[in-house]
Short mmCIF file of C-alpha atoms in Angstrom, two decimals:
data_model
loop_
_atom_site.label_atom_id
_atom_site.label_comp_id
_atom_site.label_asym_id
_atom_site.label_seq_id
_atom_site.Cartn_x
_atom_site.Cartn_y
_atom_site.Cartn_z
CA MET A 1 -45.07 -1.01 -34.45
CA ARG A 2 -41.94 -2.27 -34.98
CA ASP A 3 -40.28 -5.33 -32.42
CA HIS A 4 -37.30 -2.78 -32.15
CA GLU A 5 -39.53 0.41 -31.01
CA ARG A 6 -41.83 -2.02 -28.71
CA ASP A 7 -38.27 -3.30 -26.95
CA ALA A 8 -37.48 0.73 -26.77
CA ILE A 9 -40.59 1.75 -25.01
CA GLU A 10 -40.66 -1.20 -22.76
CA ALA A 11 -37.12 -0.08 -21.70
CA ARG A 12 -38.19 3.33 -21.13
CA ALA A 13 -41.25 2.07 -19.36
CA LEU A 14 -38.88 -0.02 -16.95
CA GLU A 15 -36.41 3.22 -16.68
CA LEU A 16 -39.67 4.83 -15.32
CA GLY A 17 -40.82 2.50 -12.96
CA LEU A 18 -43.82 2.11 -14.01
CA ILE A 19 -45.92 -0.98 -12.88
CA ALA A 20 -47.82 -1.56 -15.83
CA LEU A 21 -47.93 -0.17 -19.22
CA ILE A 22 -50.63 -0.76 -22.06
CA VAL A 23 -50.53 0.68 -26.01
CA GLN A 24 -53.52 -0.62 -27.63
CA SER A 25 -53.82 0.58 -30.89
CA GLU A 26 -56.31 -0.70 -34.37
CA GLY A 27 -53.92 -2.59 -36.18
CA PHE A 28 -51.42 -3.67 -33.87
CA SER A 29 -51.13 -6.32 -31.39
CA PRO A 30 -51.48 -4.33 -27.94
CA LEU A 31 -48.24 -3.62 -25.98
CA ALA A 32 -48.37 -4.77 -22.35
CA PHE A 33 -45.76 -4.28 -19.71
CA GLY A 34 -45.52 -5.12 -16.06
CA ASP A 35 -47.97 -6.20 -13.59
CA ILE A 36 -51.65 -4.90 -15.92
CA ALA A 37 -53.97 -7.09 -13.45
CA ARG A 38 -52.95 -5.02 -10.16
CA PRO A 39 -55.18 -2.25 -8.69
CA VAL A 40 -53.40 0.82 -7.79
CA VAL A 41 -54.67 3.90 -6.09
CA ILE A 42 -55.09 6.00 -9.45
CA HIS A 43 -55.85 9.38 -7.82
CA SER A 44 -57.44 12.12 -9.52
CA MET A 45 -57.84 9.97 -12.45
CA ARG A 46 -61.24 9.45 -10.55
CA LYS A 47 -62.19 12.89 -11.96
CA SER A 48 -62.59 11.60 -15.39
CA ILE A 49 -64.53 8.60 -14.22
CA LEU A 50 -66.80 11.30 -12.34
CA SER A 51 -67.31 13.27 -15.83
CA ALA A 52 -68.51 9.85 -17.13
CA LEU A 53 -70.44 9.57 -14.61
CA TYR A 54 -72.22 13.11 -15.16
CA GLY A 55 -72.38 12.46 -18.57
CA GLU A 56 -74.84 9.26 -17.96
CA ALA A 57 -76.62 11.37 -15.49
CA ILE A 58 -77.16 14.46 -17.64
CA GLY A 59 -78.29 12.23 -20.44
CA ARG A 60 -81.21 10.86 -18.53
CA GLY A 61 -82.22 14.26 -16.99
CA ALA A 62 -81.29 13.33 -13.62
CA ILE A 63 -78.81 16.03 -12.95
CA ASP A 64 -79.29 19.35 -14.87
CA PRO A 65 -75.60 21.26 -15.28
CA ARG A 66 -77.26 24.48 -15.23
CA ARG A 67 -78.46 24.28 -11.41
CA THR A 68 -76.40 26.58 -8.57
CA LEU A 69 -74.90 25.88 -5.51
CA ALA A 70 -77.61 27.78 -4.17
CA GLU A 71 -80.25 26.10 -5.77
CA LEU A 72 -78.88 22.46 -4.75
CA ALA A 73 -78.37 24.28 -0.90
CA ILE A 74 -74.19 23.86 -1.33
CA ASP A 75 -72.75 25.62 1.48
CA ASP A 76 -69.11 25.28 3.93
CA ASP A 77 -67.30 26.46 6.83
CA PRO A 78 -66.18 29.28 5.91
CA LYS A 79 -69.93 30.07 4.70
CA LEU A 80 -70.07 30.94 0.88
CA THR A 81 -70.95 34.19 -0.32
CA GLU A 82 -73.65 34.86 -2.31
CA ALA A 83 -71.15 35.39 -5.23
CA GLU A 84 -69.79 32.04 -4.63
CA LYS A 85 -73.22 30.03 -4.43
CA SER A 86 -74.00 31.38 -8.24
CA ALA A 87 -71.35 28.80 -9.67
CA THR A 88 -72.86 26.15 -11.81
CA VAL A 89 -72.48 22.42 -11.87
CA PHE A 90 -71.10 23.01 -14.89
CA ASP A 91 -68.80 25.67 -13.54
CA LEU A 92 -67.41 22.86 -11.04
CA LEU A 93 -67.34 20.32 -13.86
CA ALA A 94 -64.92 22.86 -16.21
CA ALA A 95 -62.68 23.87 -12.68
CA ARG A 96 -63.93 27.15 -12.74
CA SER A 97 -66.30 27.80 -9.72
CA GLY A 98 -64.82 30.57 -8.53
CA VAL A 99 -64.64 29.49 -4.91
CA TYR A 100 -61.36 29.19 -3.32
CA LEU A 101 -61.57 28.55 0.53
CA PRO A 102 -58.52 28.75 2.56
CA ALA A 103 -56.67 25.48 3.55
CA PRO A 104 -56.37 25.54 7.59
CA GLY A 105 -52.92 24.75 8.57
CA HIS A 106 -51.43 24.95 4.97
CA GLU A 107 -49.27 27.73 3.12
CA PRO A 108 -51.26 29.44 0.04
CA THR A 109 -50.50 26.91 -2.72
CA PRO A 110 -48.56 28.90 -5.43
CA GLY A 111 -50.73 30.30 -8.37
CA ARG A 112 -54.11 29.56 -6.09
CA PRO A 113 -56.21 32.76 -6.71
CA ALA A 114 -57.37 34.74 -3.78
CA ARG A 115 -60.70 34.04 -2.35
CA GLY A 116 -63.26 36.43 -4.16
CA SER A 117 -60.83 37.21 -6.84
CA HIS A 118 -62.34 35.64 -9.94
CA ALA A 119 -66.22 35.44 -10.57
CA PRO A 120 -67.77 31.99 -11.43
CA GLY A 121 -67.24 30.55 -14.81
CA THR A 122 -64.73 32.92 -15.48
CA PHE A 123 -61.50 31.68 -14.35
CA TRP A 124 -60.04 28.15 -14.72
CA ASN A 125 -58.08 26.74 -11.45
CA TYR A 126 -57.45 23.19 -10.57
CA ASN A 127 -59.32 23.09 -7.45
CA ASN A 128 -60.37 19.69 -5.53
CA TRP A 129 -63.27 21.77 -3.91
CA ASP A 130 -64.85 21.95 -7.09
CA PHE A 131 -64.48 18.09 -7.59
CA ASN A 132 -65.26 16.62 -4.36
CA VAL A 133 -68.43 18.82 -4.19
CA LEU A 134 -69.16 17.41 -7.41
CA GLY A 135 -69.27 13.93 -5.71
CA ASN A 136 -71.53 15.10 -3.02
CA ILE A 137 -73.96 16.63 -5.92
CA TYR A 138 -74.01 13.62 -7.84
CA GLU A 139 -75.14 11.17 -4.86
CA ARG A 140 -77.81 13.32 -3.84
CA LEU A 141 -79.17 14.00 -6.70
CA THR A 142 -79.15 10.69 -8.42
CA MET A 143 -79.59 8.81 -4.72
CA LYS A 144 -76.46 6.54 -5.75
CA ASN A 145 -73.19 6.31 -4.06
CA VAL A 146 -70.74 7.73 -6.66
CA PHE A 147 -68.54 3.84 -6.21
CA ILE A 148 -71.58 1.81 -7.02
CA ALA A 149 -72.57 3.89 -9.64
CA PHE A 150 -69.18 3.35 -11.22
CA ASP A 151 -69.36 -0.70 -10.66
CA HIS A 152 -73.23 -0.56 -12.45
CA ILE A 153 -72.93 2.01 -14.93
CA LEU A 154 -69.19 1.48 -16.15
CA ALA A 155 -67.63 -1.20 -14.48
CA LYS A 156 -69.82 -4.37 -14.73
CA PRO A 157 -71.00 -3.56 -18.44
CA LEU A 158 -67.40 -3.05 -19.28
CA GLY A 159 -66.52 -6.29 -17.91
CA MET A 160 -63.61 -4.79 -15.68
CA GLN A 161 -61.51 -8.13 -14.55
CA ASP A 162 -59.37 -6.64 -11.20
CA TRP A 163 -62.04 -4.11 -9.74
CA ASP A 164 -63.62 -4.80 -6.55
CA LEU A 165 -66.22 -2.60 -5.37
CA PHE A 166 -65.54 -3.08 -1.30
CA ARG A 167 -61.77 -3.28 -1.55
CA ASP A 168 -61.02 -0.52 -4.16
CA SER A 169 -63.12 2.05 -2.81
CA PHE A 170 -62.85 4.18 -0.14
CA LEU A 171 -63.76 8.09 1.09
CA ASP A 172 -60.72 10.49 1.77
CA TYR A 173 -61.69 13.46 4.10
CA LYS A 174 -58.99 15.41 4.58
CA ILE A 175 -57.55 19.18 4.28
CA ASP A 176 -55.42 19.89 1.15
CA PRO A 177 -53.62 23.00 -0.07
CA ILE A 178 -55.64 23.03 -3.09
CA GLY A 179 -59.09 22.82 -2.14
CA GLY A 180 -60.16 19.44 -0.62
CA ASN A 181 -61.39 19.75 2.81
CA LEU A 182 -63.15 18.00 5.47
CA ARG A 183 -66.62 18.70 4.55
CA TYR A 184 -66.98 16.63 1.41
CA PRO A 185 -64.55 13.85 0.42
CA ASN A 186 -62.38 12.67 -2.10
CA HIS A 187 -63.65 9.31 -3.72
CA ARG A 188 -60.78 7.58 -4.13
CA MET A 189 -60.42 4.57 -6.28
CA ALA A 190 -58.09 1.78 -7.25
CA LEU A 191 -57.73 0.02 -10.14
CA SER A 192 -55.76 -2.09 -12.66
CA ALA A 193 -53.92 -1.09 -16.11
CA ARG A 194 -55.97 -3.43 -18.22
CA ASP A 195 -59.52 -2.50 -16.18
CA LEU A 196 -58.44 1.66 -17.07
CA LEU A 197 -58.07 0.53 -20.74
CA LYS A 198 -61.33 -0.80 -21.40
CA PHE A 199 -62.85 3.07 -19.89
CA GLY A 200 -60.35 4.12 -22.31
CA GLN A 201 -61.95 2.16 -25.35
CA LEU A 202 -65.35 3.02 -24.37
CA TYR A 203 -63.81 6.48 -25.07
CA LEU A 204 -62.29 5.72 -27.97
CA GLU A 205 -65.51 3.96 -29.32
CA ARG A 206 -67.36 7.13 -28.93
CA GLY A 207 -69.52 5.67 -26.10
CA LYS A 208 -70.56 2.11 -27.51
CA TRP A 209 -69.62 -0.94 -25.86
CA ASN A 210 -70.72 -4.55 -27.67
CA GLY A 211 -72.87 -2.69 -29.83
CA ALA A 212 -74.45 -1.05 -26.73
CA GLU A 213 -74.75 3.11 -25.87
CA ILE A 214 -73.40 3.31 -22.41
CA LEU A 215 -72.20 6.70 -22.95
CA ASN A 216 -73.73 9.45 -25.03
CA SER A 217 -70.97 10.48 -27.81
CA GLN A 218 -72.13 14.00 -27.28
CA TRP A 219 -71.11 14.11 -23.96
CA ILE A 220 -67.83 12.30 -24.69
CA ASP A 221 -67.42 15.29 -27.33
CA GLN A 222 -68.56 18.38 -24.98
CA SER A 223 -65.97 17.08 -22.01
CA THR A 224 -63.21 16.47 -23.76
CA ARG A 225 -63.12 19.36 -25.42
CA ALA A 226 -60.86 22.16 -24.76
CA ILE A 227 -62.20 24.88 -22.36
CA SER A 228 -59.18 26.37 -20.70
CA ARG A 229 -55.78 26.48 -21.16
CA THR A 230 -53.70 24.99 -18.27
CA ASN A 231 -49.88 25.89 -16.68
CA GLN A 232 -48.96 22.69 -18.37
CA THR A 233 -47.53 21.03 -21.86
CA GLY A 234 -48.24 18.66 -23.86
CA ALA A 235 -51.07 16.02 -23.20
CA THR A 236 -52.22 18.49 -20.43
CA SER A 237 -51.90 21.52 -21.84
CA ALA A 238 -55.81 22.47 -21.64
CA HIS A 239 -58.56 20.86 -19.53
CA GLY A 240 -62.16 20.02 -20.61
CA LEU A 241 -64.77 18.45 -18.46
CA LEU A 242 -62.83 16.76 -15.78
CA TRP A 243 -60.53 15.46 -18.59
CA TRP A 244 -57.18 17.24 -19.93
CA ILE A 245 -56.89 17.71 -23.33
CA ALA A 246 -54.00 18.45 -25.67
CA ALA A 247 -54.09 21.83 -27.23
CA ASP A 248 -53.87 21.82 -30.85
CA ASP A 249 -49.82 23.40 -30.46
CA ASN A 250 -48.66 21.08 -27.75
CA GLY A 251 -46.16 19.60 -29.81
CA VAL A 252 -46.28 16.11 -28.32
CA VAL A 253 -49.97 14.13 -29.49
CA PRO A 254 -52.75 15.10 -32.33
CA ALA A 255 -54.82 17.49 -31.68
CA GLY A 256 -58.03 15.79 -30.17
CA THR A 257 -56.01 13.57 -27.58
CA PHE A 258 -57.54 13.54 -24.18
CA THR A 259 -56.11 12.36 -20.62
CA ALA A 260 -57.03 11.36 -17.21
CA PHE A 261 -54.30 12.20 -14.70
CA GLY A 262 -53.40 11.32 -11.46
CA PHE A 263 -50.98 12.24 -8.78
CA GLY A 264 -47.46 10.60 -9.05
CA GLY A 265 -47.60 9.37 -12.61
CA ASN A 266 -50.74 7.71 -13.62
CA TYR A 267 -51.99 8.31 -17.12
CA LEU A 268 -54.95 7.20 -19.16
CA THR A 269 -54.35 8.70 -22.81
CA ILE A 270 -57.44 8.25 -25.73
CA ILE A 271 -55.70 9.32 -29.08
CA PRO A 272 -58.41 9.12 -31.20
CA VAL A 273 -56.76 9.95 -34.95
CA CYS A 274 -54.37 7.05 -34.29
CA GLU A 275 -57.42 5.30 -32.68
CA THR A 276 -54.93 4.46 -29.59
CA VAL A 277 -55.34 3.99 -26.11
CA VAL A 278 -52.08 4.30 -23.81
CA VAL A 279 -52.33 3.56 -19.93
CA SER A 280 -49.25 4.19 -18.05
CA LEU A 281 -49.27 3.59 -14.27
CA VAL A 282 -47.29 3.73 -11.09
CA ASP A 283 -47.92 2.42 -7.75
CA THR A 284 -47.70 5.90 -4.92
CA ARG A 285 -47.90 3.35 -1.99
CA SER A 286 -45.07 0.87 -3.05
CA PRO A 287 -41.59 1.70 -1.05
CA SER A 288 -40.12 1.72 -4.57
CA PHE A 289 -42.04 4.52 -5.92
CA LYS A 290 -40.89 7.31 -8.00
CA ALA A 291 -42.56 10.20 -9.45
CA VAL A 292 -43.14 10.43 -13.44
CA SER A 293 -43.13 13.82 -14.40
CA GLY A 294 -44.99 15.02 -16.77
CA GLU A 295 -42.17 16.04 -18.96
CA ALA A 296 -41.44 12.68 -18.76
CA TYR A 297 -44.56 11.25 -19.38
CA ASN A 298 -44.40 13.86 -22.70
CA GLU A 299 -41.66 11.78 -23.99
CA LEU A 300 -42.85 8.61 -23.73
CA LEU A 301 -46.03 9.45 -25.62
CA ARG A 302 -43.67 10.79 -28.14
CA ILE A 303 -41.97 8.07 -28.52
CA ILE A 304 -45.50 5.68 -29.16
CA VAL A 305 -47.20 8.47 -30.85
CA GLY A 306 -43.95 8.26 -33.23
CA ALA A 307 -43.64 4.85 -33.45
CA LEU A 308 -47.24 4.50 -35.21
CA ALA A 309 -46.92 7.42 -37.30
CA ARG A 310 -44.04 5.63 -38.84
CA THR A 311 -45.84 2.34 -39.37
CA LEU A 312 -49.11 4.37 -40.41
CA PRO A 313 -48.25 8.19 -40.76
CA GLU A 314 -51.71 8.74 -42.37
CA ARG A 315 -53.15 8.02 -38.78
CA ALA A 316 -51.36 10.79 -36.87
CA PRO A 317 -51.08 13.55 -39.05
CA GLY A 318 -49.10 16.57 -38.10
CA VAL A 319 -46.67 14.41 -35.68
CA GLU A 320 -43.17 14.18 -36.79
#
């Protein structure tokens, strides 16, 4: 990556209002912009971290993804139907539970299916009910709190520098228009760009860190493979198991790219064909916060991948 290309990327990051941007690619010195040591609330990026925890638990037999909500005694208010209770843990991981409970006090979200309109496993819908219930199931079956599990299984082995278990983790019980309710909390976390980079590098290295296997490579392959198409474009045009996937015809990044995405414009993107990890963060609690749209992030990725491809074009086939 040439100096003028680095300058252009940093200028774009400044224009977007990012608090931190890291681009780490094999064969290049890392590009690091902003306050990379500052933990910020990562919002729904937490779901990709939960995917990693599930992969570790499934790998050692603590969780069977074929188990149903009925078998696990998962219910809610209003009560789940027998059809809804037939949804499996895998269905929830794939955001295909078919459970669409009403959100009291909120208007129906455009595009959110009506209750009972789709059988479990048949339809993708980005549904916080699925994701929050997964947190509850994980804790009951592993007998370990999600945050403590993250600390023990990922943060400490990866040598995360800025994460503090007690400061940077908190439960949020709330009703939201995309499925969250008061029964199952949102496991919110704050992480810095340089700590998220380590999580992304773990996935780029297919689950290995300093020669030790932390995550099974088969789980990484399975969870970052496109299962459903979304209504988005580019880096988030498909969805796997709690990861956003770039569909083959996305026009932004090479096929095989996958992303953790959080509200407001928080992104962690792994581009295996370029041997590259990109971390892009905003601070939604800052008075100067401005959201980064999906289109703006796609354009930033185009610039980054284009710079890499021009230097080593064989690393990014099919990307102009």
